[in-house]
PDB file of C-alpha atoms in Angstrom:
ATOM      1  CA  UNK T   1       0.000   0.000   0.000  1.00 38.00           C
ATOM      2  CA  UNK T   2       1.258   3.061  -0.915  1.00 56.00           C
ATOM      3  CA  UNK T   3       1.301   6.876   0.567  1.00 87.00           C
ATOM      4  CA  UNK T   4      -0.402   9.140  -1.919  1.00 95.00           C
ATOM      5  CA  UNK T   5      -0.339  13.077  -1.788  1.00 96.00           C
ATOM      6  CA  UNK T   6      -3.056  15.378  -4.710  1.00 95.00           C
ATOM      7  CA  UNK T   7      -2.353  18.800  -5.053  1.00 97.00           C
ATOM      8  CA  UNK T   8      -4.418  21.050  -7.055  1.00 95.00           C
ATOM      9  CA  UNK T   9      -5.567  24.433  -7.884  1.00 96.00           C
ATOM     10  CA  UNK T  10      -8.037  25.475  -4.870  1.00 95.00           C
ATOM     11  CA  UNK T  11      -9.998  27.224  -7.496  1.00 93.00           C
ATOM     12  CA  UNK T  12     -10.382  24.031  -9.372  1.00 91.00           C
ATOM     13  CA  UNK T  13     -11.211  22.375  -6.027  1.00 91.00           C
ATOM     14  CA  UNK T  14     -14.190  24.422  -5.235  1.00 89.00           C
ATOM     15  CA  UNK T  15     -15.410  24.356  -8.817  1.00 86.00           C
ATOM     16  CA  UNK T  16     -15.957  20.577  -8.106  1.00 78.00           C
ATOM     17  CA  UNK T  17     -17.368  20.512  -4.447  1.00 82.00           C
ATOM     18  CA  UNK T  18     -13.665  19.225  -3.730  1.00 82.00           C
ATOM     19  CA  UNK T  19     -13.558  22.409  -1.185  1.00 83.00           C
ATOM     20  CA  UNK T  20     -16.853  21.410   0.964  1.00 85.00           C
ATOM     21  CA  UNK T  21     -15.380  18.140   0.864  1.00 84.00           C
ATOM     22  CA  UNK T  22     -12.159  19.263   2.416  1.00 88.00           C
ATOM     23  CA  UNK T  23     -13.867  21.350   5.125  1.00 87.00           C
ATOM     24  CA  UNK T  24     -15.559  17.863   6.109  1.00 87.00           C
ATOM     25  CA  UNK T  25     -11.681  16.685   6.643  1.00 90.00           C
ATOM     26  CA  UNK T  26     -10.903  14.965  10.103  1.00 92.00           C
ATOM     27  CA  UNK T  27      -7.977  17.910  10.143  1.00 93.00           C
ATOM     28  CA  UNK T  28      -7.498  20.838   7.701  1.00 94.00           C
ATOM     29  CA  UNK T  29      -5.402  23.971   7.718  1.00 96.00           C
ATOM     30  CA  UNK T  30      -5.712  27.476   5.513  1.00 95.00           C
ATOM     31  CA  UNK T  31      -9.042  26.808   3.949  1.00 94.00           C
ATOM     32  CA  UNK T  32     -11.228  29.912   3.005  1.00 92.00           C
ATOM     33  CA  UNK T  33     -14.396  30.811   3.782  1.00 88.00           C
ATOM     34  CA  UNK T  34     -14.917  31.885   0.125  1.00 88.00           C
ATOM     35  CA  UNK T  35     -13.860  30.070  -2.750  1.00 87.00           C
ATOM     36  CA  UNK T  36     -11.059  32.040  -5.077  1.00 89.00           C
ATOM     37  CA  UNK T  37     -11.564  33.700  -8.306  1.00 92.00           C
ATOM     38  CA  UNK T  38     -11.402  31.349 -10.889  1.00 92.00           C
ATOM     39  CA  UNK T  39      -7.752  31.514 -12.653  1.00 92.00           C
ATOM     40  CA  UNK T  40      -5.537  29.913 -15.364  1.00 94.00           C
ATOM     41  CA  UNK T  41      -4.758  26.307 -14.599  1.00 95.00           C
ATOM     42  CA  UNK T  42      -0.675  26.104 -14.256  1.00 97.00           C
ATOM     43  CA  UNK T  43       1.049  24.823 -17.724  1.00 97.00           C
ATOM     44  CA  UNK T  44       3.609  21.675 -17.245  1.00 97.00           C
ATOM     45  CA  UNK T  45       5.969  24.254 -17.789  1.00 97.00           C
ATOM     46  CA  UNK T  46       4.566  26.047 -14.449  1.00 97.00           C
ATOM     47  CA  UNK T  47       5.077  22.681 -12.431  1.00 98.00           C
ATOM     48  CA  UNK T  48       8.353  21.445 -13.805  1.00 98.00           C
ATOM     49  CA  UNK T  49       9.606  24.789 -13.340  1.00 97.00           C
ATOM     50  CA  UNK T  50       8.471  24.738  -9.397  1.00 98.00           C
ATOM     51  CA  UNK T  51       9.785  20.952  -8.739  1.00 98.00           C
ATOM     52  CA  UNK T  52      13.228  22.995 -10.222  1.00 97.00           C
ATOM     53  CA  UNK T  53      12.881  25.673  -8.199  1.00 97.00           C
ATOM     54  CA  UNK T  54      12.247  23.857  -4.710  1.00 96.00           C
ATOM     55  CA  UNK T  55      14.806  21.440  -5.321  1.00 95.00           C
ATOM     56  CA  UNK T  56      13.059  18.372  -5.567  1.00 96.00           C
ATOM     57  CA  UNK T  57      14.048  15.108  -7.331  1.00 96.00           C
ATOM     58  CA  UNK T  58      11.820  12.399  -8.072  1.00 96.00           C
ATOM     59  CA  UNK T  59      10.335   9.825 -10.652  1.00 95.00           C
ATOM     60  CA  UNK T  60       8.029  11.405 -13.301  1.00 96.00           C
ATOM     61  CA  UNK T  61       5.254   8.888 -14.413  1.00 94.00           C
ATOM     62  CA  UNK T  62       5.157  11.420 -17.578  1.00 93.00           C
ATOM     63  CA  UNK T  63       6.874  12.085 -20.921  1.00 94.00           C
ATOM     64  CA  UNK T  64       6.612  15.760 -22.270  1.00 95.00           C
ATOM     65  CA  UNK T  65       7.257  16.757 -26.261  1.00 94.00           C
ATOM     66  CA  UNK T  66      10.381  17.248 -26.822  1.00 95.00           C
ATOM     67  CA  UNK T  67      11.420  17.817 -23.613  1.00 95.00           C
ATOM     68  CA  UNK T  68      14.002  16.406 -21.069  1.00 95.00           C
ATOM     69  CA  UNK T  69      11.768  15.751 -17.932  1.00 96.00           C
ATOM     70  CA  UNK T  70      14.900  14.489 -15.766  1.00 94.00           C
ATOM     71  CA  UNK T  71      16.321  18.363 -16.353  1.00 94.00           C
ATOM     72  CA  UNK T  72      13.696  19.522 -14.197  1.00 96.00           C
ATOM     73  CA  UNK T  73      12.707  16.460 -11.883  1.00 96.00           C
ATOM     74  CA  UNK T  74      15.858  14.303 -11.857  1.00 96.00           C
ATOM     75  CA  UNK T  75      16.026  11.348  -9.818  1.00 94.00           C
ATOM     76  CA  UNK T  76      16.631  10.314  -6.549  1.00 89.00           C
ATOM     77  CA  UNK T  77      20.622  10.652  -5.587  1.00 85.00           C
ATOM     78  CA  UNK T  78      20.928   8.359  -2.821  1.00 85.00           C
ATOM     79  CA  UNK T  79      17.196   6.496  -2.405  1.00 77.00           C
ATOM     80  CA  UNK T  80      19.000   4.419   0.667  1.00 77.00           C
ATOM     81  CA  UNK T  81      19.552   8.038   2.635  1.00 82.00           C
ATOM     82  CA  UNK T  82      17.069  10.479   1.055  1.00 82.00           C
ATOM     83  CA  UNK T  83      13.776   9.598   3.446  1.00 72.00           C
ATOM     84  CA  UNK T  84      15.578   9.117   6.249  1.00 75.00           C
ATOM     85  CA  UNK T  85      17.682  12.608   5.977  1.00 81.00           C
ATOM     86  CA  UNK T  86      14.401  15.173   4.598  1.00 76.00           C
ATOM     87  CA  UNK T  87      15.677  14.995   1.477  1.00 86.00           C
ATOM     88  CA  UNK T  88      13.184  16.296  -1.123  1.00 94.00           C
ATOM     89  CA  UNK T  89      12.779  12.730  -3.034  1.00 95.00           C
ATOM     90  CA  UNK T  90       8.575  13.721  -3.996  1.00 96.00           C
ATOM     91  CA  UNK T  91       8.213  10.015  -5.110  1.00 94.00           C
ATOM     92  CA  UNK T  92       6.344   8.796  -8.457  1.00 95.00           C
ATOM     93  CA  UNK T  93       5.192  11.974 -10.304  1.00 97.00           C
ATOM     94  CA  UNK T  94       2.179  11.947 -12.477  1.00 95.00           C
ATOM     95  CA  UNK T  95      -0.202  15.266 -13.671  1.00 95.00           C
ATOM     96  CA  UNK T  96      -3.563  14.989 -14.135  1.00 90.00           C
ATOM     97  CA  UNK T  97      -5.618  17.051 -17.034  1.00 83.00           C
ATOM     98  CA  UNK T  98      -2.901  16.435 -19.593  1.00 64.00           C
ATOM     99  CA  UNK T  99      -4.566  14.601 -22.298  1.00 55.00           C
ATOM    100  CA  UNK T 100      -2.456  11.132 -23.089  1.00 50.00           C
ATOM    101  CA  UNK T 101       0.028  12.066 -20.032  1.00 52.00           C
ATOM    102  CA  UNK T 102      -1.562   8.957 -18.180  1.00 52.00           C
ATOM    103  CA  UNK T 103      -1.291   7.153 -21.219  1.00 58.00           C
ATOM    104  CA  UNK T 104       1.684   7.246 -21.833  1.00 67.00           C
ATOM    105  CA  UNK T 105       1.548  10.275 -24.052  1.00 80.00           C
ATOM    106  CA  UNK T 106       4.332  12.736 -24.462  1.00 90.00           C
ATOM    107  CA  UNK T 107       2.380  15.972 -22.730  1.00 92.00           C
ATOM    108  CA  UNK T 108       2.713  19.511 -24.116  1.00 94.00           C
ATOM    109  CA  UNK T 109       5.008  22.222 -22.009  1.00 96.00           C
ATOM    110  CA  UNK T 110       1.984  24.343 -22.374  1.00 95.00           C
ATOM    111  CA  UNK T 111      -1.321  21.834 -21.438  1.00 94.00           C
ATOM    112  CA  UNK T 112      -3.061  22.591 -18.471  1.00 95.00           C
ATOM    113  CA  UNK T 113      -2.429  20.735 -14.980  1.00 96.00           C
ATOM    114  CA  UNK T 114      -5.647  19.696 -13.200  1.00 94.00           C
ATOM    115  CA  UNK T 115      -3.300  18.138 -10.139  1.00 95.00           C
ATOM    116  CA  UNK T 116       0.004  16.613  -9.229  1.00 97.00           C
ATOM    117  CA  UNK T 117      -0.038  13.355  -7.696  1.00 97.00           C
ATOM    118  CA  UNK T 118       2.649  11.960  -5.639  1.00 97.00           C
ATOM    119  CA  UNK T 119       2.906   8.345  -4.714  1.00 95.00           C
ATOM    120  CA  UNK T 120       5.422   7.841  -1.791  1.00 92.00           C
ATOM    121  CA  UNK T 121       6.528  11.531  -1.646  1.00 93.00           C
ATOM    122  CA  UNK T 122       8.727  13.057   1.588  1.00 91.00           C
ATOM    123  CA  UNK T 123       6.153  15.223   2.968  1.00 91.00           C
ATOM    124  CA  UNK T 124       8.864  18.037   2.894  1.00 92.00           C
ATOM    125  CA  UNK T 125       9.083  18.165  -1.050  1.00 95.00           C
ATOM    126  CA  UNK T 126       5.492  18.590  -1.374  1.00 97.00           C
ATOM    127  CA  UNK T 127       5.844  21.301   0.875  1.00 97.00           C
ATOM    128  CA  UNK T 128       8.135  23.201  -1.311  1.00 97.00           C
ATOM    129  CA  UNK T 129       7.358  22.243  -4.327  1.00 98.00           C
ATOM    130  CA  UNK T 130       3.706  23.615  -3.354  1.00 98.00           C
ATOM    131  CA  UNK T 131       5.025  26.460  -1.815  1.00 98.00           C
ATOM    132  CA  UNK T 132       6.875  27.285  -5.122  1.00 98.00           C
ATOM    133  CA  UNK T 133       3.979  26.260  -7.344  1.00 98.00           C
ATOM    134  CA  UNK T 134       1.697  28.342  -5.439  1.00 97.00           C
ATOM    135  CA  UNK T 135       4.013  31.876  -6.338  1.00 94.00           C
ATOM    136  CA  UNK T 136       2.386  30.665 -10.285  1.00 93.00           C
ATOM    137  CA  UNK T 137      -0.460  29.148 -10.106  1.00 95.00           C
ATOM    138  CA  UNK T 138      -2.130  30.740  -6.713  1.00 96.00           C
ATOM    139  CA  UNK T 139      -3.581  28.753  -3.416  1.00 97.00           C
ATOM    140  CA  UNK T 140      -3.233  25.363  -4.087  1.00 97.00           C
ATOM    141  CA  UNK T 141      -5.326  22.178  -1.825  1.00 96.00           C
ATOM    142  CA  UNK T 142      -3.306  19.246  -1.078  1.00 96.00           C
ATOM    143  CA  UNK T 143      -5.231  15.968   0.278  1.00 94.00           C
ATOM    144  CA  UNK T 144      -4.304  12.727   1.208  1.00 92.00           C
ATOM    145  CA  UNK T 145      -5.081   9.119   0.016  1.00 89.00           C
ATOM    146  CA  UNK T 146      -6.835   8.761   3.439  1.00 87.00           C
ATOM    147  CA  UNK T 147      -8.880  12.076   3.166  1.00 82.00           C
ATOM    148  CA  UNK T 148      -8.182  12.854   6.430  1.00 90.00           C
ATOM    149  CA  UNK T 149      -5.836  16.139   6.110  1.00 94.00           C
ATOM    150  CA  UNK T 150      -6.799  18.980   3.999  1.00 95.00           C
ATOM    151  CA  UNK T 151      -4.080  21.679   3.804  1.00 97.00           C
ATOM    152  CA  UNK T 152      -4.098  24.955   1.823  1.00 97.00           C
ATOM    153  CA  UNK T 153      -0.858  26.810   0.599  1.00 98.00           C
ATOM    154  CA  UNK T 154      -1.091  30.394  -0.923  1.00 96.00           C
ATOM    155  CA  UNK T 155       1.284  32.836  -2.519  1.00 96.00           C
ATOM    156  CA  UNK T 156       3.413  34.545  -0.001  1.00 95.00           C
ATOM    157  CA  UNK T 157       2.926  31.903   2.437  1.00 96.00           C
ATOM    158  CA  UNK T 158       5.851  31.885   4.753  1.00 95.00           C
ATOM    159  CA  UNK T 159       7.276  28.240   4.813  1.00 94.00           C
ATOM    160  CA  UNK T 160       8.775  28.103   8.399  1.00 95.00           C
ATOM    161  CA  UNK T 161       4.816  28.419   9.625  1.00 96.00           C
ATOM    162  CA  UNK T 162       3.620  26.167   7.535  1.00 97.00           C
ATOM    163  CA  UNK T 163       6.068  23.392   8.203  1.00 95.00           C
ATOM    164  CA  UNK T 164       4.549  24.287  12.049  1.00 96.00           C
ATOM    165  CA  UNK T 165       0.953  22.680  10.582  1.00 95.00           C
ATOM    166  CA  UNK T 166       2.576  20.343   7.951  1.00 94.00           C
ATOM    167  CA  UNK T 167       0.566  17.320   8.936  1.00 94.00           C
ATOM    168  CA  UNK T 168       2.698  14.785   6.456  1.00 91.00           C
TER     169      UNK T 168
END
């Protein structure tokens, strides 16, 4: 059995009840009492260019058009070490709303993301790789497999208090 994290645009959560669903969470942190304004879904570019920016490594479950994935989410260097030091290993990578990307598709730098699964993540990648995500695409909700935890990161958010909340 695996540990899964979803992370996706809170405005594309409350389009599709996903935000009254999170309020129902056994624990949840940041959520609004008002949905956002609707925005642009982040591009692949967007994402790969956050997982870059935060540092994190990982295993993308994803091929993009002619486009080196492993130059913006390369691999675990020392899976022996990496959980049991922080690291920033954020597991099996796959995006959801890409057309064919779950298929085994080559995705488009410029397709919409829907959400960012991770299977088996460090709880501390998704934190920054959210946290640096969320500077592009706006608040983001992350949920577990379980549906127990419902956490919210926004712009601007300061990462030293939210790793004070980080339930994973």
């Amino acid at each position: 059995m695996g540990w899964f994290l979803v992370v996706t645009p809170l405005h594309q959560a409350a389009e599709n009840g996903g935000l009254e669903w999170a309020a129902g969470a056994e624990s949840s942190f940041g959520l609004p009492e008002e949905p956002p304004p609707v925005r642009q879904l982040p591009t692949v570019e967007q994402v790969l260019s956050a997982f870059r920016e935060a540092g994190c490594h990982g295993t993308p479950w994803f091929q993009v058009t002619g486009h080196e994935v492993t130059a913006d989410l390369p691999g675990c260097p020392n899976p022996a070490r990496c959980a049991s030091m922080g690291g920033l290993d954020l597991g099996e990578v796959t995006l959801g709303g890409v057309d064919g990307a779950t298929r085994g598709e080559p995705a488009a730098l410029n397709q919409a993301v829907t959400h960012i699964g991770f299977r088996k993540p460090s709880g501390l990648a998704v934190l920054a790789a959210s946290v640096a995500l969320a500077s592009q695409a706006g608040p983001l909700l992350l949920l577990d497999d379980s549906g127990s935890c419902a956490f919210v990161v926004s712009p601007g958010d300061d990462p030293t208090n939210l790793a004070k909340h980080w339930p994973w």
